[in-house]
Amino acid sequence: MSSPASTPSRRRGKRGRGSNPPTPQDARSPPSQKRRTDDSTSTGDLQPMPTSPPADAQSPGAADALFSSPPQFRHSAIPLDFDISSPLTYGTPSSRVEGTPRSGVRGTPVRQRPDLGSVRKARQVDLHSDGPAEDIVATEQSLGQRLVIWGTDVNVASCKEKFQRFLQRFIDPLDKEDEDIGLDLNEPRYMQRLQEINMVGEPFLNVNCDHLRSFDENLYRQLICYPQEVIPTFDMAANEIFFDRYPDSILEHQIQVRPYNALKTRNMRNLNPEDIDQLITISGMVIRSSQLIPEMQEAFFRCQVCAFTTRVEIDRGRIAEPSVCKNCNTTHSMALIHNRSMFSDKQMIKLQESPEDMPAGQTPHTVALFAHNDLVDKVQPGDRVNVTGIYRAVPIRVNPRVSSVNAVYKTHIDVIHYRKTDSKRLHCIDEETEQKRFTEERVEMLKELSKKADIYDRLALALAPSIYEHEDIKKGILLQLFGGSRKDFTHTGRGNFRAEINILLCGDPGTSKSQLLQYVHNLVPRGQYTSGKGSSAVGLTAYVMKDPETRQLVLQTGALVLSDNGICCIDEFDKMNESTRSVLHEVMEQQTLSIAKAGIICQLNARTSILAAANPVESQWNPKKTTIENIQLPHTLLSRFDLIFLMLDPRDEAYDRRLARHLVSLYYQSEEQMEEEYMDMAVLRDYIAYARGYVNPRLGEEASQALIEAYVDMRKIGSGKGMVSAYPRQLESLIRLAEAHAKVRFSEKVETIDVEEAKRLHREALKQSATDPRTGIVDISILTTGMSTTARKRKEELAQALRKLIQSKGKTPSLKYQQLLDDLRAQSETAITKEMFEEALRALADEDFLTVTGKTVRLL
Amino acid sequence: MPCVGDWLNSPLSIVQGIFAQNVANSDWEKKVTEYFNEKLKENNATNWVPSLNDVPVHYLKPNSLVKFRCMVQDMFDPEFYMGVYETVDPNTNARVLHFGKYRDVAECGPQQEIDLNSSQTVTSERQTFYCVPVPGESAWVKEISYLTEPAYISASQARVSPSTSYTPSRHKRSYEEDEDMDLHPSKQKEQHMGSGGDIHGCVEPKRLETEASAGHHVIAPNCSPPLDLNFPLPGEKGPACLVKVYENWESFKVNDVLEVFGVLSVDPVLSIVNSEERDSSGLDPMECMDTAEEQRVHSPPASLVPRIHVILAQKLQHINPLLPACLNEEESKTCEFVSNFMAELSPVRAELLGFLTHALLGDSLAAEYLILHLISTVYARRDVLPLGKFAVNLSGCPRSSVFTEHLYRLIQQLVPASFHLRMSIESMNHWRLVPRKDYAANRLVSGLLQLASSTSLLIDETQLEQGQLDPAGVRNVTALGNLITWQKVEYDFNYHRMEFPCNINVLIASEGRSLLPSDCQVHLQPQIIPPNMEEYMSSLLTAVLPSVLNKFRIYLSLLRLLDYSISDEVTKAVEEDFVEMRKNNPESVTADDLHKMLLVARFLSLSAGQTTLSRERWLRAKQLEALRKARLQQQQSVNGNEL
C-alpha cells in the first residue's frame, strides 16, 4: 500500500509552465507519502531524497486511522497535492506540510488543500517529455538559504521564518475587528488566535493580509503573487509554532492558513489576465451554488480474479483504467471500488458583482468559484460575501478529434476564505469596505469640504437641485441621510435607541414630492422605493414562499428589510391599507420586524429611515384642518415621524418668478452644466457615506444643556396655556437631529450650533404640521393624540356648561334628549353640533353624573 | 476595385500579414484597427460590406468582413483568450507564432500542436455582447438600408454587388426564378429583401425556402428544443449575434444600438467543441461548472447565432437610413444635407400635419400634438427627472380596434422603430414586460420593454376590458407607469433590481382618461366619421408618395437631434407670463403646467426648425395648451352630464 517504491516512478516532474506567472506544477503522489510522518524530516533538515522508509511504521496510530477508522479520515485521507518530485519538496522537504514534526505522532493528520492546486491537472498538458532534470538542477544547485522556488522569488526558509516572526510579534492595538472579542490587543494577535485554535479545535488560522502588509511588505507581495507556493509555507510555519506551543493538542487536521482581505482587487470588473494565479479578494453576491460534487482524487481498482488492488490518480479529469492486472496479467479484470476510492468535496458557486459596483447601464458580471472541503455549503444564494482566493484560467480541453483548440480560457476562483457581509456584521463590514473605498485624496477632499462654514447649506443645495426651493425640507432630508448616532442601551433594558430619522412629506399633489423621494432613492446605496398604493404588508416586510428549486420554505424579504441601514421611500403613504401601516409601528420605533408565518417566527433588523409622502384626503390641502384631518393617518404613526413637512404651493409673486426662471433654465441648459451637477451627486454620496461610516458624534456638555433647555422651553410654551407641546419623543428627535447636524460637520462632538439648528428645523416642521388651524398655536398634541388641546378644552367646557344647565333645572330625574340640546344651543353663543352635544353627554356619563337611555337622559 | 475582395473576404489574412510584420512590437493590434479604419473610410466602403441584417448567415462567407446593425441585449462575462500562441510540430519541433484575436478557435496545421505552456503565450481579454437586431425596426428601414445608398450620397454612384460572398445565393436560385428576375428587375431587389430581412410582409416561395433551411438548423440533433433567441419583442426575426468586442467595451451599454464591422465566425467546430464538452461533463467536474442551460445560451450553435469579432464598432445615434449615420458638424456633406433639408422644412411640416390630421379623423390639434410627440426625446436628465419626454394620452379614440391598428401602421411608416402594445387584462397578466435575469442560464431574459432608444411605443388601451390584474399584471402596469414617468425600466435581477434608463416615446390611445400616467392628455375630436374606417385609414397610406413619406421620415428623425436654447429675453417674458397667469388664478396654473408649456414650446420651435424659443412660439404654445385644456374641460362636463 504505502510502498515507497512507487515514488521514484512518479518523479516524472509533471509540471507545466504557466503563461504568467510561471508556477511549478505539482504532480500527484500516493497518499502514504503525503502522510509521511518521518521525524527525521524535521525543521531545518534538508533532505534531497524524500523517499524515506515507510513512515507509517513509526506512527501506527496514524496508519490505523487510515485503514481501520475511516470516519476520522473521511475528509482528510485525501492525497496531498504536493509532489515529492517537485523541486519545492526537493529543496526543502521540511517546508512542506507533510514534513511538520510530530504531526503524525500526535495524531494530527495533514489535510490536502485542494483550494491551492486544483488547476494543476489542466496545466500539465502534454509536457511529459520535459524531463525533471533541469528543474532539479535549478533548485539543487543551492541548497542553502538562497534557494528559491522555481519560477518565483520565494525562498521557503526565509519566508517561513518571516511568517513565524509575523505570527509571534504582530501587534496592532489600533485595529479593532469585530471578531476580536476577548483578544488582548496589546498582545501578539495571532498567537492568541493559535491559542484559540487549541481550545476550540478549529484548525484554520485566518490572517488579515493588511496586517501582513504593514508587517512585511515583501512577504505580502510574495503572498499575493505566488499564493500557491507561499500559503503552504505559511501553513507549515503556523503548524510548527502551534505544535511547539501545544504539543499535546490534537486537531482534526493540521492548521491551514487562510489569508483574507488581499488588496489586489476589490471589484470583479477589474479582474484581468494579470490577476491569473494571484491571490485576490473580491466582493459580490452569491447567485447560485451547485450541489456538492464529490471529486474523485484517486480511484481504487481491484482485480476480480486475484484481488490485487491498485490505485490510479485522476489525470486531467479522467481515470486511466488499468486494462491489465499487473499481478495475474488478466485483461479487463480491474473493477473500480467506489468505497475505497478517495473523494474530496467540491462546490461550484456563481458570484455576481454587487449592485453598487456596477456601472450604470451594464449588466452585472459573474465569476465562478470553486469551494473545497470545509468551505462547501458555507454560503447560500443571496449572501453577500468577500471572497479571497486564487484566480485561475484554464484552457478549454484540447479536443482529441479536432486539432484546433477553443482559444478561450475558462476562469474561476479557488476559494481560500469567505467573509460574509451578513446582517450581523453589516455595521462593521460597512466601515471596513468604506475605508477601502475612499482614496486618501478623496478623504482629504471631503475633509476639506467639511471645514467650509456653509457646508450644511451647500449640501442642502446640492440635494435634488432640480427641485425648486423647499430648503428646510431638503435640510431635513439631508439630516435624515446622515442619521443620528447609534446608541446601545441593551444592558439597561431599553434596547437600541433609534438613530434613524423618519420624515413625512405631505402636501398638495404635484409639488414634486415623488421626485424628492426618487432622488433620495437613487442617492443612497440601500434605498428602496415603494408605493403605498401597490404594496401590501408582506411586500414591505417579508413573506414565506416555497423555493421552486429546492422546494423548501424560504423567507423573502420585503422593502423594509432590504433597506436595513438605508432609506425606505414610501410614496402615497396615505393610500396604504390599515394592516400594512400597522407593520410600520414596530419598524419605526423598535427598528425591528417580527414575523410569524408558516412556522417561521423571527425578528429581523429593519434599521431603516423612512421617508414617506402623503397626499391630503381631499386632493387639495385644506388649511382649515389639522394635519391629521388632512391626511387621515393615525396619530400613533404620525408621532413616530421626527419631522413632518408640508409641501404647499406658495402663492407669492416673487416665488413664482424664481420658480419660472428655474424651470425655464431646465429646458435649455447644456449637457455640461448638467454634468457638473451630476458630479456633485457623487461627491454628496461619498460625503454622506464617509460621515455615516466614520463620524459618530457624542453629546457635549454644552449641547446637553442646550437640549435640556430647548426641551423645557418647548414644554413651557404649552404649559402656560394648559397644554403640553413636547413629549420625550420630541426630545429624542432633537437629539437625533443635532447629532446628524454634527455629522454634517464631521464633528465628533455635538455642539450648541447643532442643537440650535435641530431646534430650528424641528420648530419649522412643527409650525407647518402641528399648528392648530383654529388657534394658530403650535400644538404637538395634534400629532401625539390626534386632537389639539384647545379642542379638548372646548369639549370639557361644553360638558361643564351642560352640567350647569342640568343642575339649574333643579331636581328632575330625567330629561328629554332633544329638549336638552335645544336648551344648550339657546344658552351657548357658539354653534353646537349634535356630535359635540353627544360627546359632552358621554363625558358627563363617564363622571357618573347621568346616563343616556334612548331619548331620555336620567340623572343619577 | 483593387484588393477590395481581400480585406472584405479574408480580413484575417490581412491581420496575419500585419501581425507577421510586427511580431516584435506589440502594437500590431493598433495597426490592424487603423488599417480597417482607413479602408472603411474610403468612398462608401461601408456599403460594400455585406450586412447580417440583410443577408442570411448561410450566404455569407465564413471569416469574411460583415457589418451588423444591432442592439446590445445582454452582456456576458469577459473571457480570456489566447491573444498570441505558439504551435509546435512534434516531428520537427518547429515553432510558429499565431494570433488568437478575431478568432474563436486557435488554429494550427494538421501536424501541429498548440503549446499551451509556451512563454510566448499572451493572454488577453475580450467582452462578449449578445446582440439582437434593433427591436421593432420598421420594415422600411430594412428595405431602404438594403436597397439604396444613403440618400445624402448622390444617386449617380451605382450600387455594385456588395461582395463576392453573396453571389452563391444567385447560384442557388432556380432557373425559373432567374428568368423571372430578368423580366422584373425591380422584383429582383425584392427577392434580395425577402431572403434577407425576414420581416418583409409578403411571403414568397424563395423566402419559405430559406426559412425552411434556417428551421433545419433549429431541429439539429444537438439541441433538441429550439433555442430561444431572446428577442425583446414577439415575432421578431433575424439573426442574433454574439459580438466579441476587443476594445473600449466599457463604453457600450445594454440597449445601445451599434453598428459593428467585424469578422464573421461560423466555424462548425464551435458547436462540436460544445457538444463534446457536454458529453464528457459527467466525467469531468472541471467542465461542468456551467449548467447545460448556460452552455446552450452562451455557446449556441454558430449556424444559428453567428459570432462577429469586432474590428470597428460605433454607437448609432439613430437608425434612419435616410440620414447620414453620424450627424456631427465637421463633415461638410452632413452639413449640406441638414441645411438643404431645413430649407424645405415648413412645407414638409405642413404636409405632415395634413397627413396626420387626416389620420386622426380631421382633428388638427391632435395632429399637432402628435408631431410634437413624435419629435420628443429625452435630451437630459436632471438628477432623477428626465427632461424632454412627452408622453401623450390620446383619449377619445373610437373603440374599434381598426383605428388604433391603422394609426400604428401609420406611425410605423414614419418612425424607424416602434411597437404596438395592445393592453388587455389577459396580456398584462401574461406578458413579460420587464427583462429578468435567469441565473440558471446566466442571461438576461428579455422583456417587451427592453427597447432601443427613441423607439415609439403605442399603448392601446381601447381593448381593455373589465377584469382583475394578478400580481404580475400589477407589476407590469407599474413598470409601464415607471417607464412613462421616469423613463426607466427596473430590470429584475431576482435578488435586487436595477434601473436602466431608457428613451421611449409613449403614445397611449384610450377611450377615456388613461389609467397610466402621461405628460399630456389630448382628447380626440373627430371631424369626420368615415363610414368604413378600414378603407379610410388604409387609403391614407397609399395616397402618400414614397418620396414625401421619406421626407416625413427624415423630418421626424432629424428634428430630434437638434439643439435648443432659450434666450434671456424670452426667459424674462416667460417669467412675466407665468407670474401674470398665477396672479389671476393661482389654482389654474401650477408649476406642472409651466413644465408642460415649456415642453410644448420646445417641440413647437423645433418642429418649425427653430433652435431658439421665440415669443411667438411661446404664445402659440400657450394657445395650444389652452385649446387642449378647454377640450378636456368640455369633455369632463359632458361626462359629468352623462353621469
CSV table of C-alpha atoms in Angstrom, one decimal, chain A residues 9-298:
chain,number,residue,atom,x,y,z
A,9,SER,CA,8.5,6.1,-10.7
A,10,ARG,CA,6.3,9.1,-10.1
A,11,ARG,CA,9.1,11.5,-10.3
A,12,ARG,CA,8.4,12.5,-13.8
A,13,GLY,CA,8.2,16.1,-13.0
A,14,LYS,CA,4.9,16.5,-14.4
A,15,ARG,CA,4.8,20.2,-14.5
A,16,GLY,CA,3.9,22.8,-16.9
A,17,ARG,CA,4.9,26.3,-17.2
A,18,GLY,CA,2.1,28.8,-17.0
A,19,SER,CA,2.0,31.7,-19.2
A,20,ASN,CA,2.0,34.2,-16.4
A,21,PRO,CA,3.3,34.0,-13.9
A,22,PRO,CA,5.1,30.7,-14.3
A,23,THR,CA,4.5,28.3,-11.5
A,24,PRO,CA,5.7,24.9,-10.8
A,25,GLN,CA,3.1,22.3,-11.2
A,26,ASP,CA,2.8,19.6,-8.7
A,27,ALA,CA,2.1,16.2,-9.7
A,28,ARG,CA,0.4,13.6,-7.6
A,29,SER,CA,1.8,11.1,-5.3
A,30,PRO,CA,0.3,8.3,-3.3
A,31,PRO,CA,-1.3,9.2,0.0
A,32,SER,CA,1.1,7.3,2.0
A,33,GLN,CA,3.7,9.8,1.2
A,34,LYS,CA,1.5,12.7,1.9
A,35,ARG,CA,1.1,11.4,5.3
A,36,ARG,CA,4.7,10.7,5.8
A,37,THR,CA,5.4,11.3,9.4
A,38,ASP,CA,9.1,10.9,9.4
A,39,ASP,CA,10.6,12.5,12.4
A,40,SER,CA,13.9,12.8,10.6
A,41,THR,CA,12.5,15.3,8.2
A,42,SER,CA,12.1,17.8,10.8
A,43,THR,CA,12.7,21.5,10.6
A,44,GLY,CA,15.9,22.6,9.1
A,45,ASP,CA,16.8,19.2,7.9
A,46,LEU,CA,17.2,19.4,4.2
A,47,GLN,CA,16.7,16.1,2.6
A,48,PRO,CA,17.2,15.9,-1.0
A,49,MET,CA,15.6,12.5,-1.2
A,50,PRO,CA,12.2,12.4,0.3
A,51,THR,CA,11.8,8.7,-0.3
A,52,SER,CA,12.2,7.8,3.3
A,53,PRO,CA,11.4,4.4,4.8
A,54,PRO,CA,7.8,3.7,5.4
A,55,ALA,CA,6.7,6.3,7.8
A,56,ASP,CA,3.7,4.5,8.9
A,57,ALA,CA,5.7,2.1,10.8
A,58,GLN,CA,6.7,4.9,13.1
A,59,SER,CA,3.2,6.1,13.6
A,60,PRO,CA,0.9,3.2,13.9
A,61,GLY,CA,-1.8,5.4,15.2
A,62,ALA,CA,-2.0,7.2,12.0
A,63,ALA,CA,-1.8,4.1,10.0
A,64,ASP,CA,-4.7,2.7,11.9
A,65,ALA,CA,-6.6,5.8,11.3
A,66,LEU,CA,-6.2,5.5,7.6
A,67,PHE,CA,-7.3,1.9,7.3
A,68,SER,CA,-9.4,1.0,10.2
A,69,SER,CA,-11.1,4.1,11.2
A,70,PRO,CA,-12.2,5.8,8.1
A,71,PRO,CA,-14.6,8.3,9.8
A,72,GLN,CA,-11.8,10.2,11.1
A,73,PHE,CA,-10.4,10.4,7.7
A,74,ARG,CA,-13.3,10.9,5.6
A,75,HIS,CA,-12.1,14.3,4.7
A,76,SER,CA,-8.5,14.1,5.4
A,77,ALA,CA,-7.5,10.9,3.7
A,78,ILE,CA,-7.0,12.8,0.6
A,79,PRO,CA,-3.7,12.8,-1.1
A,80,LEU,CA,-1.8,16.0,-0.6
A,81,ASP,CA,-1.2,17.8,-3.8
A,82,PHE,CA,2.5,18.4,-3.2
A,83,ASP,CA,4.6,16.1,-5.2
A,84,ILE,CA,7.7,14.9,-3.7
A,85,SER,CA,9.2,15.1,-7.0
A,86,SER,CA,8.5,18.8,-7.2
A,87,PRO,CA,11.5,21.0,-6.8
A,88,LEU,CA,9.8,22.5,-3.9
A,89,THR,CA,10.0,19.5,-1.8
A,90,TYR,CA,13.3,18.6,-3.1
A,91,GLY,CA,14.9,21.7,-1.8
A,92,THR,CA,13.2,22.0,1.4
A,93,PRO,CA,11.3,18.9,2.4
A,94,SER,CA,10.8,20.4,5.8
A,95,SER,CA,9.0,23.3,4.3
A,96,ARG,CA,6.1,21.1,3.3
A,97,VAL,CA,3.3,20.3,5.5
A,98,GLU,CA,4.0,16.7,5.5
A,99,GLY,CA,7.3,17.4,7.0
A,100,THR,CA,5.9,19.0,10.1
A,101,PRO,CA,7.3,17.4,13.1
A,102,ARG,CA,5.3,15.4,15.4
A,103,SER,CA,2.2,15.7,13.4
A,104,GLY,CA,1.8,12.0,12.9
A,105,VAL,CA,2.9,11.2,16.4
A,106,ARG,CA,0.3,13.4,17.9
A,107,GLY,CA,-2.4,12.2,15.6
A,108,THR,CA,-3.0,15.3,13.8
A,109,PRO,CA,-3.1,14.4,10.2
A,110,VAL,CA,-2.3,16.5,7.3
A,111,ARG,CA,-5.1,17.5,5.1
A,112,GLN,CA,-4.9,18.3,1.5
A,113,ARG,CA,-5.7,21.8,0.3
A,114,PRO,CA,-7.4,21.5,-3.0
A,115,ASP,CA,-8.0,25.2,-3.0
A,116,LEU,CA,-4.4,25.7,-3.7
A,117,GLY,CA,-3.8,23.4,-6.5
A,118,SER,CA,-6.8,22.2,-8.4
A,119,VAL,CA,-5.6,23.8,-11.6
A,120,ARG,CA,-2.6,21.5,-11.7
A,121,LYS,CA,-4.1,18.8,-13.8
A,122,ALA,CA,-5.1,21.1,-16.6
A,123,ARG,CA,-1.8,22.7,-16.6
A,124,GLN,CA,0.4,19.8,-17.1
A,125,VAL,CA,-0.9,19.1,-20.5
A,126,ASP,CA,1.4,17.3,-22.9
A,127,LEU,CA,4.6,18.1,-21.2
A,128,HIS,CA,5.7,14.6,-20.2
A,129,SER,CA,8.6,14.8,-22.4
A,130,ASP,CA,10.3,17.6,-20.4
A,131,GLY,CA,12.4,15.7,-18.0
A,132,PRO,CA,12.7,16.9,-14.5
A,133,ALA,CA,16.4,17.2,-14.9
A,134,GLU,CA,16.6,20.9,-15.5
A,135,ASP,CA,14.4,21.8,-12.6
A,136,ILE,CA,16.2,19.7,-10.2
A,137,VAL,CA,19.4,21.3,-11.3
A,138,ALA,CA,17.9,24.6,-10.9
A,139,THR,CA,16.9,24.1,-7.4
A,140,GLU,CA,19.6,21.7,-6.2
A,141,GLN,CA,22.4,24.0,-7.1
A,142,SER,CA,21.9,26.0,-4.0
A,143,LEU,CA,20.5,24.1,-1.1
A,144,GLY,CA,21.3,26.8,1.3
A,145,GLN,CA,19.3,29.9,2.2
A,146,ARG,CA,19.4,31.3,-1.3
A,147,LEU,CA,17.2,28.6,-2.6
A,148,VAL,CA,14.0,29.8,-4.2
A,149,ILE,CA,11.0,28.0,-5.5
A,150,TRP,CA,11.2,27.5,-9.2
A,151,GLY,CA,9.7,30.3,-11.2
A,152,THR,CA,9.3,32.6,-8.2
A,153,ASP,CA,11.5,34.6,-5.9
A,154,VAL,CA,10.2,32.9,-2.8
A,155,ASN,CA,12.7,31.4,-0.5
A,156,VAL,CA,10.9,28.9,1.5
A,157,ALA,CA,13.0,29.0,4.6
A,158,SER,CA,13.2,32.8,4.9
A,159,CYS,CA,9.5,33.1,4.0
A,160,LYS,CA,8.6,30.7,6.7
A,161,GLU,CA,10.8,32.4,9.2
A,162,LYS,CA,9.3,35.8,8.4
A,163,PHE,CA,5.8,34.5,8.7
A,164,GLN,CA,6.7,32.9,12.1
A,165,ARG,CA,8.0,36.2,13.2
A,166,PHE,CA,4.9,37.8,12.0
A,167,LEU,CA,2.7,35.4,14.0
A,168,GLN,CA,4.8,35.8,17.1
A,169,ARG,CA,5.2,39.6,17.0
A,170,PHE,CA,2.4,41.2,15.2
A,171,ILE,CA,0.6,43.7,17.4
A,172,ASP,CA,-1.7,46.4,16.3
A,173,PRO,CA,-3.6,47.8,19.2
A,174,LEU,CA,-5.4,50.3,17.0
A,175,ASP,CA,-7.0,47.9,14.6
A,176,LYS,CA,-10.1,46.5,16.1
A,177,GLU,CA,-12.1,43.9,14.4
A,178,ASP,CA,-15.4,42.5,15.3
A,179,GLU,CA,-14.1,39.1,15.9
A,180,ASP,CA,-11.6,40.4,18.3
A,181,ILE,CA,-13.8,39.9,21.3
A,182,GLY,CA,-11.7,38.5,24.1
A,183,LEU,CA,-8.4,39.4,22.4
A,184,ASP,CA,-5.9,41.5,24.2
A,185,LEU,CA,-4.9,43.9,21.5
A,186,ASN,CA,-1.6,44.6,23.1
A,187,GLU,CA,-0.5,41.0,22.8
A,188,PRO,CA,0.5,39.4,19.6
A,189,ARG,CA,-2.8,38.9,17.9
A,190,TYR,CA,-2.1,35.7,16.0
A,191,MET,CA,-0.6,33.9,19.0
A,192,GLN,CA,-3.9,34.4,20.7
A,193,ARG,CA,-5.6,33.0,17.7
A,194,LEU,CA,-3.4,29.9,17.9
A,195,GLN,CA,-4.4,29.6,21.5
A,196,GLU,CA,-8.0,29.8,20.4
A,197,ILE,CA,-7.4,27.1,17.9
A,198,ASN,CA,-6.0,24.9,20.6
A,199,MET,CA,-9.1,25.4,22.7
A,200,VAL,CA,-11.8,25.4,20.0
A,201,GLY,CA,-10.2,22.8,17.8
A,202,GLU,CA,-11.0,24.6,14.5
A,203,PRO,CA,-7.7,24.2,12.6
A,204,PHE,CA,-8.0,27.4,10.5
A,205,LEU,CA,-5.9,30.5,11.0
A,206,ASN,CA,-7.4,33.5,9.3
A,207,VAL,CA,-4.8,36.1,8.5
A,208,ASN,CA,-5.6,39.6,7.5
A,209,CYS,CA,-3.4,40.5,4.6
A,210,ASP,CA,-3.5,44.1,5.7
A,211,HIS,CA,-1.7,43.1,8.9
A,212,LEU,CA,0.9,41.2,6.9
A,213,ARG,CA,1.4,44.1,4.6
A,214,SER,CA,2.0,46.5,7.4
A,215,PHE,CA,4.4,44.0,9.0
A,216,ASP,CA,6.4,42.9,5.9
A,217,GLU,CA,5.7,44.5,2.6
A,218,ASN,CA,7.8,42.0,0.7
A,219,LEU,CA,6.2,38.9,2.3
A,220,TYR,CA,2.8,40.3,1.4
A,221,ARG,CA,3.8,40.8,-2.2
A,222,GLN,CA,5.0,37.3,-2.4
A,223,LEU,CA,1.8,36.0,-0.9
A,224,ILE,CA,-0.2,37.9,-3.5
A,225,CYS,CA,1.9,36.9,-6.4
A,226,TYR,CA,2.6,33.3,-5.5
A,227,PRO,CA,-0.1,32.1,-3.2
A,228,GLN,CA,0.2,28.6,-4.4
A,229,GLU,CA,3.7,28.4,-3.0
A,230,VAL,CA,3.6,30.8,-0.1
A,231,ILE,CA,0.4,29.6,1.6
A,232,PRO,CA,1.7,26.1,2.2
A,233,THR,CA,4.8,27.6,3.6
A,234,PHE,CA,2.6,29.7,5.9
A,235,ASP,CA,0.7,26.5,6.8
A,236,MET,CA,3.8,24.9,7.9
A,237,ALA,CA,5.1,27.8,9.8
A,238,ALA,CA,1.9,28.1,11.7
A,239,ASN,CA,1.9,24.4,12.5
A,240,GLU,CA,5.4,24.5,13.7
A,241,ILE,CA,4.6,27.2,16.2
A,242,PHE,CA,1.4,25.6,17.2
A,243,PHE,CA,2.8,22.2,17.9
A,244,ASP,CA,5.8,23.8,19.7
A,245,ARG,CA,3.4,25.5,22.0
A,246,TYR,CA,0.7,22.9,22.3
A,247,PRO,CA,2.5,19.6,21.8
A,248,ASP,CA,-0.4,17.7,23.2
A,249,SER,CA,-3.0,19.3,21.0
A,250,ILE,CA,-4.9,17.0,18.7
A,251,LEU,CA,-6.6,18.6,15.8
A,252,GLU,CA,-8.8,17.2,13.1
A,253,HIS,CA,-6.0,18.0,10.7
A,254,GLN,CA,-3.2,20.4,10.6
A,255,ILE,CA,-3.8,24.1,10.7
A,256,GLN,CA,-4.5,25.7,7.4
A,257,VAL,CA,-3.7,29.4,7.0
A,258,ARG,CA,-6.4,31.3,5.3
A,259,PRO,CA,-5.4,34.8,4.3
A,260,TYR,CA,-8.1,37.3,3.6
A,261,ASN,CA,-8.5,40.9,2.7
A,262,ALA,CA,-6.0,41.0,-0.1
A,263,LEU,CA,-6.0,44.4,-1.6
A,264,LYS,CA,-5.3,43.2,-5.0
A,265,THR,CA,-8.8,43.6,-6.4
A,266,ARG,CA,-12.0,44.8,-4.9
A,267,ASN,CA,-14.2,44.8,-8.0
A,268,MET,CA,-15.0,41.9,-10.2
A,269,ARG,CA,-14.9,44.2,-13.2
A,270,ASN,CA,-11.2,44.9,-12.6
A,271,LEU,CA,-10.1,41.4,-13.0
A,272,ASN,CA,-7.8,41.0,-15.9
A,273,PRO,CA,-5.4,38.5,-17.2
A,274,GLU,CA,-2.7,39.8,-15.0
A,275,ASP,CA,-4.5,38.5,-11.9
A,276,ILE,CA,-4.3,34.9,-13.0
A,277,ASP,CA,-2.8,32.7,-10.4
A,278,GLN,CA,-2.6,35.5,-7.9
A,279,LEU,CA,-4.3,36.0,-4.6
A,280,ILE,CA,-7.3,38.3,-4.9
A,281,THR,CA,-10.2,39.4,-2.8
A,282,ILE,CA,-13.4,40.4,-4.5
A,283,SER,CA,-16.8,41.2,-3.1
A,284,GLY,CA,-20.1,40.1,-4.6
A,285,MET,CA,-23.3,38.3,-4.2
A,286,VAL,CA,-23.8,34.6,-4.4
A,287,ILE,CA,-26.4,33.8,-7.0
A,288,ARG,CA,-26.1,30.1,-7.5
A,289,SER,CA,-24.4,27.3,-5.7
A,290,SER,CA,-24.2,23.8,-7.1
A,291,GLN,CA,-24.8,20.6,-5.3
A,292,LEU,CA,-21.9,19.0,-3.6
A,293,ILE,CA,-19.6,17.4,-6.1
A,294,PRO,CA,-17.6,14.5,-4.8
A,295,GLU,CA,-14.5,14.9,-6.8
A,296,MET,CA,-12.6,11.7,-7.1
A,297,GLN,CA,-9.0,12.2,-6.2
A,298,GLU,CA,-7.8,8.7,-6.5
